[in-house]
Coordinates of C-alpha atoms in Angstrom, one line a residue:
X1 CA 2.9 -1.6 -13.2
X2 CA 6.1 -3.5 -11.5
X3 CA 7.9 -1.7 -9.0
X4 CA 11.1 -3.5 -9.5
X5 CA 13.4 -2.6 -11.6
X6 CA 12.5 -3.4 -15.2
X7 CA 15.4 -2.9 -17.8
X8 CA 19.2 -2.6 -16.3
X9 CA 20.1 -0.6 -19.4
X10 CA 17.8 2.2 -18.9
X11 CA 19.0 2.1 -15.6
X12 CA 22.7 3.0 -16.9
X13 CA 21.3 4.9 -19.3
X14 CA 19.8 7.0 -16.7
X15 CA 22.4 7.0 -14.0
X16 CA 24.2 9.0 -17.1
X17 CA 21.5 11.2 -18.0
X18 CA 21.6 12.0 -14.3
X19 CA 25.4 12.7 -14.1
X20 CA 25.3 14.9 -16.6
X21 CA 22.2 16.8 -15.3
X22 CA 23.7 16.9 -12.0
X23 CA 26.9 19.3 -14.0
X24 CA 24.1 21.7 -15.1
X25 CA 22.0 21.6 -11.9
X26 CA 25.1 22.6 -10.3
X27 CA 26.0 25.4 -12.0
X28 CA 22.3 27.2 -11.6
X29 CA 21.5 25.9 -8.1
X30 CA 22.4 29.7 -6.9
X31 CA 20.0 31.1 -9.9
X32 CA 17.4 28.5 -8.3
X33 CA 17.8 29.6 -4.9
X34 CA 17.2 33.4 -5.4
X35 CA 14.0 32.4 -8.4
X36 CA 12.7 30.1 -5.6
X37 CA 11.7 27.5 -8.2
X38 CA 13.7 25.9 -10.7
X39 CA 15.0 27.8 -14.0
X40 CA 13.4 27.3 -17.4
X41 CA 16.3 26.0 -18.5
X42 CA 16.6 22.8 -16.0
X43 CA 13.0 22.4 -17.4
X44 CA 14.1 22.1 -20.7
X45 CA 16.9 20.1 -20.1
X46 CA 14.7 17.3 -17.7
X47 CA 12.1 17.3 -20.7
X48 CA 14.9 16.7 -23.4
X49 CA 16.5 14.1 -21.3
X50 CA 13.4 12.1 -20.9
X51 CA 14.1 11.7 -17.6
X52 CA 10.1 12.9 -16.7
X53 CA 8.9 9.5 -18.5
X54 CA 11.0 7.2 -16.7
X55 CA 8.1 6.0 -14.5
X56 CA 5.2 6.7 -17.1
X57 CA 3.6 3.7 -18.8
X58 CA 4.6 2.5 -22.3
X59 CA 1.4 2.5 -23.6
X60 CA 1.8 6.5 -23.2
X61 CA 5.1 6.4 -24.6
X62 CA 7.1 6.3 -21.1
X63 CA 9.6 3.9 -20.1
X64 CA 7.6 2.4 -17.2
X65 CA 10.5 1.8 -14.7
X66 CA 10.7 0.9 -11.0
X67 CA 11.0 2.8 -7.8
X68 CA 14.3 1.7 -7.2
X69 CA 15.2 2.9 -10.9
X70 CA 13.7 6.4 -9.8
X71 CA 15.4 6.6 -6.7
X72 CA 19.3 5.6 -7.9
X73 CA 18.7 8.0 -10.9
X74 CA 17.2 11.0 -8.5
X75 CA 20.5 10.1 -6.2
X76 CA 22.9 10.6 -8.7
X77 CA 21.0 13.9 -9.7
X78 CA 20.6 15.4 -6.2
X79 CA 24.7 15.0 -6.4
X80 CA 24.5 18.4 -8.2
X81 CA 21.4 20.5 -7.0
X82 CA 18.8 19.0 -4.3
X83 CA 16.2 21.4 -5.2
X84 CA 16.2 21.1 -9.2
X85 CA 16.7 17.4 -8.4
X86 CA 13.7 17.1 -6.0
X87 CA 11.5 18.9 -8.0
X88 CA 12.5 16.3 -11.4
X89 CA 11.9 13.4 -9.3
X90 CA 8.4 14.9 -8.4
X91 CA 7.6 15.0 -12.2
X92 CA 9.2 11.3 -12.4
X93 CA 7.5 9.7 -9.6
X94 CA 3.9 11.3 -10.3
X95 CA 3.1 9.3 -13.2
X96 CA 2.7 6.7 -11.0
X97 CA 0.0 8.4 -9.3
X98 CA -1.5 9.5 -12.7
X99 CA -1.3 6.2 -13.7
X100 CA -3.9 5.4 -11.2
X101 CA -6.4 7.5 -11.9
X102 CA -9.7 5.9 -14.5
X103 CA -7.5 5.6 -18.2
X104 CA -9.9 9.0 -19.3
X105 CA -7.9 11.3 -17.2
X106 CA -4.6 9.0 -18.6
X107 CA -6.0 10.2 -21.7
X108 CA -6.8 13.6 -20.7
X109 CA -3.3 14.5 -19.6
X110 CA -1.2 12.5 -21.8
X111 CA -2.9 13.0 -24.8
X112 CA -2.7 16.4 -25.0
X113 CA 1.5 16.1 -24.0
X114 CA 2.9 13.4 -23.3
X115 CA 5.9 15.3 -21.6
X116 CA 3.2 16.1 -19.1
X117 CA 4.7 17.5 -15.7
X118 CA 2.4 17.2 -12.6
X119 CA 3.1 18.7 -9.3
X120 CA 0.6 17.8 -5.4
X121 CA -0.2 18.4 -2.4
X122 CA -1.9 15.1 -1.4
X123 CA -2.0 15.8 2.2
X124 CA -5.3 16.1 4.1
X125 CA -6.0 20.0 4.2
X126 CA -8.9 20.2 5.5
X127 CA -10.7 22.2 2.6
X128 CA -14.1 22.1 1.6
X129 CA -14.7 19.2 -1.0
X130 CA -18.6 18.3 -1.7
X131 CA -19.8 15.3 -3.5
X132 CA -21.8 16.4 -6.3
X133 CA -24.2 14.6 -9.3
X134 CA -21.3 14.7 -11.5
X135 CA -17.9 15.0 -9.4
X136 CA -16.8 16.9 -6.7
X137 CA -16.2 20.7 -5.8
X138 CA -13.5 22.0 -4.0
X139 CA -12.4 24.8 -2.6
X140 CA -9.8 25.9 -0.5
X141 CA -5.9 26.3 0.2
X142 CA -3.7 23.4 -0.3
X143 CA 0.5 24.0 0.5
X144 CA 3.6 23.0 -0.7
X145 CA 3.2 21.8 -3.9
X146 CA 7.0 21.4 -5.3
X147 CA 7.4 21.5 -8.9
X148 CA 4.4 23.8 -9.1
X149 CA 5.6 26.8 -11.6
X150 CA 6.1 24.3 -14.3
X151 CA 3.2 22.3 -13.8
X152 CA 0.2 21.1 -16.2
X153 CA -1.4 19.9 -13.7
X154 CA -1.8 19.2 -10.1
X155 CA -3.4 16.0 -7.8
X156 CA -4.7 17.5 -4.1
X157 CA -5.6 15.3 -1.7
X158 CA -8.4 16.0 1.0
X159 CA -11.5 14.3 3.1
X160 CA -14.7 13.5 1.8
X161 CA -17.5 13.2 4.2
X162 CA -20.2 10.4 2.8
X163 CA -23.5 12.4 2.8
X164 CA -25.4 9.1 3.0
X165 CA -23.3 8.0 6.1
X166 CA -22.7 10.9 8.8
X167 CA -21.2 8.4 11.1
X168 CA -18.2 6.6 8.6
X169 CA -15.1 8.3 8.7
X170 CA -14.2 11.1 5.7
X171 CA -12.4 9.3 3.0
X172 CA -9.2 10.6 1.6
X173 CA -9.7 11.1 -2.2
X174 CA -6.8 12.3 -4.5
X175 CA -8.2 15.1 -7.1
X176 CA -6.6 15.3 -10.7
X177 CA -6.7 19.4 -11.4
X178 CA -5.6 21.5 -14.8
X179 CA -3.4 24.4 -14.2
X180 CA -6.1 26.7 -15.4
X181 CA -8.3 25.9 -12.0
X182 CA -5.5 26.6 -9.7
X183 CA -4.4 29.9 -8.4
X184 CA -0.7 30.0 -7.1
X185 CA -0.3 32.1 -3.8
X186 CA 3.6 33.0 -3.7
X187 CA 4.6 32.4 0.2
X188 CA 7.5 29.8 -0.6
X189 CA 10.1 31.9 1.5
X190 CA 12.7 29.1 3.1
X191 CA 16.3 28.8 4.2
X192 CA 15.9 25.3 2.9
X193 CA 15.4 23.7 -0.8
X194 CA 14.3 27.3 -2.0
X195 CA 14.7 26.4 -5.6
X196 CA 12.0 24.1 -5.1
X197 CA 9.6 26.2 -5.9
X198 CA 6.9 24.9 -2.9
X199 CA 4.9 27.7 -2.9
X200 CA 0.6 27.1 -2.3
X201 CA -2.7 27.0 -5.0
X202 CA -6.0 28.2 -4.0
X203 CA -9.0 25.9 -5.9
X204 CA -12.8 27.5 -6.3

């Protein structure tokens, strides 16, 4: 996909999407602070708006923008809420990151909805990930993973050490995860961007 702005009246269209988000954002940014994760109804409203599909390709049905698209739309959003509006441009801007992963797990999560909203915490963790005949396993604790309450699905990132090559250097891998492997731990308590919802998973 291009990273440039494709289509300057989606870009409008969006910038107006955003401005009126911003209005409701505002006006539940204290119910988002003490939930510490964005309400079910700026869920709704993000999904209805279609503003989660901006980035996702159009072979899925999305609307396969740019990053500069993402970020003047998440601007105008943030005018009202940063939390609610950090955690929508997570959903936004993680299609693109779906979108690199083999077209089966394209499949696997936009098949099933293609409203699909995917939260991550692709920093190294230092977990235990083991190459296996048919994949990986991982287990361990990965943090801050914005977005996660209304998530279908989560990408962690960690090393993986080659077992045919003690000496290279672990590779980071990025690891596409349902909702039903995950376990949420509930320790997002901040000063800061509470309504984001940042709290940790546990994977076994």
């Amino acid at each position: 996909m291009e990273i440039s702005t494709q289509n300057p009246a989606t870009l409008r269209h969006f910038i107006g999407v955003a401005r009126e988000l911003a209005d409701k954002f505002r006006g539940r940014a204290a119910e988002a602070e003490a939930m510490r994760h964005v309400p079910d109804a700026s869920i709704d409203d993000v999904r209805a708006s279609g503003l989660v599909r901006l980035c996702q390709p159009k072979r899925f049905g999305g609307f396969e923008e740019g990053w500069d698209t993402l970020c003047e739309v998440v601007m105008a959003l943030g005018a009202g809420d940063c939390s609610q509006a950090w955690v929508a441009n997570i959903y936004a801007e993680h299609n693109y990151l779906v979108a690199l992963f083999p077209d089966e797990a394209q499949h696997e999560v936009w098949d099933r909805d293609p409203h699909a909203m995917v939260s991550s915490s692709i920093s190294p963790a230092g977990n235990r990930v083991e190459r296996v005949k048919d994949g990986f396993v991982l287990a361990g604790r990965w943090p801050f993973v914005s977005g996660l309450h209304h998530s279908s699905w989560s990408i962690v990132g960690d090393l993986v050490v080659d077992p045919n090559d003690a000496s290279a250097p672990p590779a980071h891998h990025f690891f596409l995860v349902p909702a039903s492997d995950r376990k949420v731990i509930d320790d997002w308590h901040t000063m800061g961007m509470a309504g984001t919802g940042s709290a940790s998973i546990t994977l076994d």
